[in-house]
Tab-separated table of C-alpha atoms and ligand atoms in Angstrom:
chain	number	residue	atom	x	y	z
I	1	MET	CA	2.068	-14.659	6.445
I	2	LYS	CA	1.475	-15.225	2.711
I	3	ILE	CA	1.401	-11.830	0.990
I	4	GLY	CA	0.394	-11.265	-2.631
I	5	ILE	CA	1.558	-8.017	-4.201
I	6	LEU	CA	-0.219	-6.750	-7.324
I	7	GLY	CA	2.300	-4.502	-9.074
I	8	ALA	CA	6.071	-4.877	-9.020
I	9	GLY	CA	7.192	-1.333	-9.756
I	10	HIS	CA	8.875	1.076	-7.353
I	11	ILE	CA	6.593	0.439	-4.390
I	12	GLY	CA	5.784	-3.214	-5.141
I	13	LYS	CA	9.452	-4.106	-5.403
I	14	ALA	CA	10.360	-2.248	-2.204
I	15	LEU	CA	7.553	-3.891	-0.229
I	16	ALA	CA	8.327	-7.329	-1.654
I	17	ARG	CA	11.908	-7.018	-0.492
I	18	LEU	CA	11.122	-5.619	2.962
I	19	LEU	CA	8.355	-8.098	3.714
I	20	ALA	CA	10.307	-11.077	2.391
I	21	GLU	CA	13.314	-10.041	4.484
I	22	ALA	CA	10.980	-9.841	7.489
I	23	GLY	CA	10.145	-13.526	6.940
I	24	HIS	CA	6.881	-13.400	4.995
I	25	GLU	CA	6.103	-15.544	1.947
I	26	VAL	CA	5.710	-13.078	-0.916
I	27	GLY	CA	4.333	-13.422	-4.455
I	28	VAL	CA	4.284	-10.560	-6.967
I	29	SER	CA	2.460	-9.842	-10.231
I	30	ASN	CA	2.584	-7.197	-12.952
I	31	SER	CA	0.678	-6.391	-16.142
I	32	ARG	CA	2.842	-8.535	-18.436
I	33	GLY	CA	2.741	-11.911	-16.724
I	34	PRO	CA	4.946	-14.019	-14.461
I	35	ASP	CA	7.563	-14.821	-17.106
I	36	THR	CA	8.599	-11.150	-17.073
I	37	LEU	CA	9.013	-11.200	-13.288
I	38	ARG	CA	11.215	-14.216	-12.701
I	39	ASP	CA	14.483	-12.255	-12.825
I	40	LEU	CA	13.118	-9.717	-10.341
I	41	ALA	CA	11.872	-12.430	-8.009
I	42	HIS	CA	15.264	-14.107	-8.191
I	43	GLU	CA	17.044	-10.801	-7.525
I	44	ILE	CA	14.935	-10.148	-4.408
I	45	GLY	CA	15.530	-13.705	-3.229
I	46	HIS	CA	13.917	-15.105	-0.063
I	47	GLY	CA	11.759	-17.409	-2.240
I	48	VAL	CA	9.710	-14.554	-3.732
I	49	LYS	CA	7.377	-15.977	-6.380
I	50	ALA	CA	6.184	-14.567	-9.713
I	51	PHE	CA	2.451	-14.806	-10.401
I	52	SER	CA	-0.413	-13.564	-12.527
I	53	ASN	CA	-2.684	-11.016	-10.810
I	54	GLU	CA	-5.279	-13.678	-10.076
I	55	ASP	CA	-2.728	-16.109	-8.648
I	56	ALA	CA	-1.039	-13.417	-6.526
I	57	ALA	CA	-4.435	-12.435	-5.135
I	58	ARG	CA	-5.338	-16.080	-4.485
I	59	PHE	CA	-1.937	-16.782	-2.878
I	60	GLY	CA	-2.054	-13.863	-0.444
I	61	GLU	CA	-3.682	-14.163	2.950
I	62	LEU	CA	-3.145	-10.414	2.744
I	63	VAL	CA	-2.905	-8.634	-0.608
I	64	ILE	CA	-1.198	-5.360	-1.478
I	65	GLU	CA	-2.371	-3.496	-4.547
I	66	THR	CA	0.251	-1.132	-5.909
I	67	ILE	CA	-0.596	-0.686	-9.569
I	68	PRO	CA	-1.352	2.671	-11.254
I	69	PHE	CA	-4.719	4.000	-10.018
I	70	GLY	CA	-6.108	4.086	-13.551
I	71	ARG	CA	-5.785	0.287	-13.840
I	72	TYR	CA	-8.055	-0.367	-10.849
I	73	MET	CA	-10.462	-2.426	-12.949
I	74	ASP	CA	-7.725	-5.049	-13.508
I	75	MET	CA	-7.551	-5.931	-9.807
I	76	PRO	CA	-9.132	-9.315	-9.196
I	77	ALA	CA	-12.082	-8.802	-6.857
I	78	VAL	CA	-13.216	-12.385	-6.287
I	79	GLN	CA	-9.843	-13.729	-5.121
I	80	VAL	CA	-9.545	-11.053	-2.410
I	81	GLU	CA	-12.980	-11.547	-0.891
I	82	GLY	CA	-12.711	-11.517	2.903
I	83	LYS	CA	-9.023	-10.571	2.778
I	84	ILE	CA	-7.181	-7.475	3.877
I	85	VAL	CA	-6.117	-5.448	0.832
I	86	ILE	CA	-3.571	-2.693	1.378
I	87	ASP	CA	-4.117	0.087	-1.150
I	88	THR	CA	-0.998	2.174	-1.835
I	89	ALA	CA	-2.381	3.960	-4.867
I	90	ASN	CA	-2.574	7.689	-5.541
I	91	TYR	CA	-4.747	9.224	-8.223
I	92	TYR	CA	-2.950	11.561	-10.602
I	93	PRO	CA	-5.351	12.527	-13.428
I	94	GLU	CA	-2.457	13.517	-15.712
I	95	ARG	CA	-1.064	9.997	-15.401
I	96	ASP	CA	-4.200	7.964	-14.797
I	97	GLY	CA	-6.714	9.792	-17.003
I	98	GLN	CA	-9.990	11.350	-15.913
I	99	ILE	CA	-11.844	9.042	-13.544
I	100	ASP	CA	-15.109	10.009	-11.880
I	101	LEU	CA	-14.637	9.083	-8.228
I	102	GLY	CA	-18.281	9.876	-7.541
I	103	GLY	CA	-17.311	12.044	-4.570
I	104	LEU	CA	-15.501	9.163	-2.861
I	105	SER	CA	-12.010	9.269	-1.413
I	106	GLU	CA	-9.466	7.471	-3.598
I	107	SER	CA	-9.351	4.399	-1.346
I	108	ALA	CA	-13.130	4.286	-0.892
I	109	PHE	CA	-13.336	4.248	-4.697
I	110	ILE	CA	-10.903	1.304	-4.815
I	111	ALA	CA	-12.887	-0.414	-2.058
I	112	ARG	CA	-16.049	-0.083	-4.124
I	113	HIS	CA	-14.316	-2.136	-6.826
I	114	LEU	CA	-13.349	-4.747	-4.193
I	115	PRO	CA	-16.635	-4.868	-2.278
I	116	LYS	CA	-15.866	-7.835	-0.048
I	117	ALA	CA	-12.250	-6.957	0.731
I	118	ARG	CA	-11.079	-5.279	3.945
I	119	VAL	CA	-9.319	-2.302	2.388
I	120	VAL	CA	-6.672	-0.385	4.334
I	121	LYS	CA	-4.910	2.584	2.775
I	122	ALA	CA	-1.184	2.657	3.570
I	123	PHE	CA	2.242	3.438	2.100
I	124	ASN	CA	0.826	6.076	-0.276
I	125	THR	CA	2.563	9.073	1.333
I	126	ILE	CA	6.147	7.783	1.292
I	127	SER	CA	8.454	7.641	-1.717
I	128	ALA	CA	9.699	4.246	-2.805
I	129	GLN	CA	13.268	5.354	-2.126
I	130	HIS	CA	12.443	6.318	1.462
I	131	LEU	CA	10.419	3.163	1.924
I	132	GLU	CA	13.526	1.199	1.002
I	133	THR	CA	15.861	3.141	3.272
I	134	LEU	CA	14.128	4.750	6.262
I	135	GLY	CA	12.761	1.744	8.132
I	136	ASP	CA	14.588	1.138	11.398
I	137	VAL	CA	13.389	-1.515	13.827
I	138	GLY	CA	15.993	-0.301	16.316
I	139	LYS	CA	14.179	2.999	16.906
I	140	PRO	CA	11.360	3.539	19.399
I	141	LEU	CA	7.996	3.728	17.599
I	142	ASP	CA	7.497	7.472	18.190
I	143	GLU	CA	10.833	8.254	16.512
I	144	ARG	CA	10.290	6.118	13.415
I	145	ARG	CA	9.192	7.453	10.027
I	146	ALA	CA	5.387	7.501	10.025
I	147	ILE	CA	3.253	5.538	7.588
I	148	PHE	CA	-0.292	6.914	7.516
I	149	ILE	CA	-3.056	4.338	7.426
I	150	ALA	CA	-6.832	4.529	7.079
I	151	GLY	CA	-9.688	2.076	6.877
I	152	ASP	CA	-13.110	1.072	8.120
I	153	ASP	CA	-12.038	-2.266	9.648
I	154	THR	CA	-10.312	-1.874	13.032
I	155	GLU	CA	-8.914	-5.409	13.126
I	156	ALA	CA	-7.515	-5.080	9.596
I	157	LYS	CA	-5.811	-1.820	10.573
I	158	ALA	CA	-4.239	-3.531	13.609
I	159	ILE	CA	-2.788	-6.260	11.369
I	160	VAL	CA	-1.435	-3.687	8.905
I	161	THR	CA	0.005	-1.681	11.809
I	162	ALA	CA	1.920	-4.764	12.970
I	163	LEU	CA	3.319	-5.326	9.461
I	164	ILE	CA	4.418	-1.692	9.254
I	165	GLU	CA	6.200	-1.997	12.602
I	166	GLU	CA	7.912	-5.240	11.537
I	167	ILE	CA	9.632	-3.399	8.677
I	168	GLY	CA	10.832	-0.537	10.858
I	169	PHE	CA	8.138	2.139	10.495
I	170	ALA	CA	5.273	3.340	12.718
I	171	ALA	CA	1.616	3.514	11.679
I	172	VAL	CA	-0.392	6.681	12.279
I	173	ASP	CA	-4.147	6.277	11.816
I	174	THR	CA	-5.996	9.010	9.918
I	175	GLY	CA	-9.408	7.377	10.415
I	176	SER	CA	-11.914	5.791	8.020
I	177	LEU	CA	-11.573	5.287	4.267
I	178	ASP	CA	-13.583	8.473	3.854
I	179	ASP	CA	-11.224	10.315	6.236
I	180	SER	CA	-8.259	9.100	4.148
I	181	ARG	CA	-8.688	12.176	1.911
I	182	VAL	CA	-6.378	13.827	4.439
I	183	GLN	CA	-3.473	11.659	3.226
I	184	GLN	CA	-4.119	12.009	-0.510
I	185	PRO	CA	-1.779	13.912	-2.875
I	186	GLY	CA	-1.587	17.644	-2.176
I	187	THR	CA	-2.176	17.577	1.575
I	188	ALA	CA	0.370	18.737	4.162
I	189	ILE	CA	1.115	15.181	5.284
I	190	TYR	CA	1.565	13.782	1.766
I	191	GLY	CA	5.283	13.381	1.227
I	192	PRO	CA	7.255	14.878	4.113
I	193	ASP	CA	9.327	12.561	6.244
I	194	LEU	CA	7.685	12.882	9.643
I	195	THR	CA	8.337	10.856	12.746
I	196	ALA	CA	5.239	9.299	14.305
I	197	THR	CA	5.185	12.069	16.924
I	198	GLN	CA	5.438	14.808	14.274
I	199	ALA	CA	2.891	13.013	12.101
I	200	ARG	CA	0.285	12.961	14.866
I	201	GLU	CA	0.860	16.683	15.510
I	202	GLU	CA	0.460	17.555	11.819
I	203	LEU	CA	-2.609	15.342	11.542
I	204	HIS	CA	-4.263	17.003	14.527
I	205	LYS	CA	-3.680	20.413	12.929
I	206	LEU	CA	-5.276	19.224	9.684
I	207	GLN	CA	-8.207	17.696	11.522
I	208	GLY	CA	-8.626	20.848	13.612
I	209	LYS	CA	-8.087	19.071	16.935
D	301	LIG	N1	6.691	5.653	-6.660
D	301	LIG	C1	6.421	6.103	-5.455
D	301	LIG	O1	7.341	6.657	-4.777
D	301	LIG	C2	5.046	5.953	-4.848
D	301	LIG	C3	4.874	6.258	-3.497
D	301	LIG	C4	3.663	6.027	-2.879
D	301	LIG	C5	2.591	5.536	-3.623
D	301	LIG	N2	2.744	5.304	-4.956
D	301	LIG	C6	1.559	4.821	-5.694
D	301	LIG	O2	1.624	3.393	-5.729
D	301	LIG	C7	1.154	2.933	-7.000
D	301	LIG	C8	2.307	2.216	-7.692
D	301	LIG	O3	3.340	3.160	-7.895
D	301	LIG	P1	4.784	2.759	-8.449
D	301	LIG	O4	5.583	4.003	-8.454
D	301	LIG	O5	5.290	1.531	-7.743
D	301	LIG	O6	4.400	2.389	-9.953
D	301	LIG	P2	5.377	1.874	-11.100
D	301	LIG	O7	6.796	1.921	-10.686
D	301	LIG	O8	4.952	2.577	-12.351
D	301	LIG	O9	4.970	0.332	-11.212
D	301	LIG	C9	3.671	-0.062	-11.515
D	301	LIG	C10	3.613	-1.562	-11.436
D	301	LIG	O10	2.252	-1.942	-11.623
D	301	LIG	C11	2.220	-2.906	-12.655
D	301	LIG	N3	0.950	-2.827	-13.357
D	301	LIG	C12	0.505	-1.874	-14.203
D	301	LIG	N4	-0.733	-2.186	-14.620
D	301	LIG	C13	-1.037	-3.369	-14.040
D	301	LIG	C14	-2.130	-4.222	-14.115
D	301	LIG	N5	-3.198	-3.896	-14.858
D	301	LIG	N6	-2.104	-5.367	-13.405
D	301	LIG	C15	-1.020	-5.696	-12.653
D	301	LIG	N7	0.051	-4.927	-12.540
D	301	LIG	C16	0.044	-3.780	-13.234
D	301	LIG	C17	3.380	-2.594	-13.571
D	301	LIG	O11	3.674	-3.740	-14.314
D	301	LIG	P3	4.225	-3.650	-15.815
D	301	LIG	O12	5.584	-3.062	-15.720
D	301	LIG	O13	4.188	-5.072	-16.280
D	301	LIG	O14	3.245	-2.762	-16.570
D	301	LIG	C18	4.437	-2.258	-12.529
D	301	LIG	O15	4.998	-3.435	-12.001
D	301	LIG	C19	0.688	4.170	-7.758
D	301	LIG	O16	-0.682	4.383	-7.561
D	301	LIG	C20	1.481	5.301	-7.124
D	301	LIG	O17	0.826	6.555	-7.243
D	301	LIG	C21	3.939	5.477	-5.574
């Protein structure tokens, strides 16, 4: 699949490498333009391309946005219409500034900026270092490190689940974009390395099931 990644920092770089190694065509962007990304693309190898935001979004059949939350307005909305957009972002007011989410979950707020995209929240509860190192396709799904996902589009979540499994993790579904509050910073499932089995148990406790 062609995957455009907006943001080439800790998470963007890790995902570019993992997805390119898994055989996907990957293009990345940052805030400073493709000329500043050529060395990184070369270092990752596997034909990873350096793009502007607009070109990365246009290139991707699926797009991953992994830029600081406070820069949400820079994400190209038109080029992702109809596409799955994976949102990895977390809102930290001390880093991102005060943003009025209007009572929405963080990913629902992002989705409002990308009204025709099929937004799925994923990869926001794992550190970049663990993303790079903990994937293991040799393990049974229940024993793999969990990646929590959320979204309103069932088919989009199934496609993201398959991608997560391809790079050695297991997806655990927290529900809709509104439900995704449960995987935002500060919750019990934000951060710890849980297997899929443990993750489902912790999630059920949080959801009172
Ligand atoms: N680090 C983690 O372990 C971790 C884990 C889970 C989720 N997250 C979340 O994922 C998001 C990315 O985190 P990160 O740690 O990867 O960030 P990071 O290392 O600070 O990298 C941010 C990347 O986004 C790019 N960027 C900034 N503004 C942009 C814009 N307007 N348009 C395009 N690209 C832009 C930066 O490019 P320039 O260098 O050119 O500015 C850089 O490549 C954040 O919301 C973070 O909270 C992080």
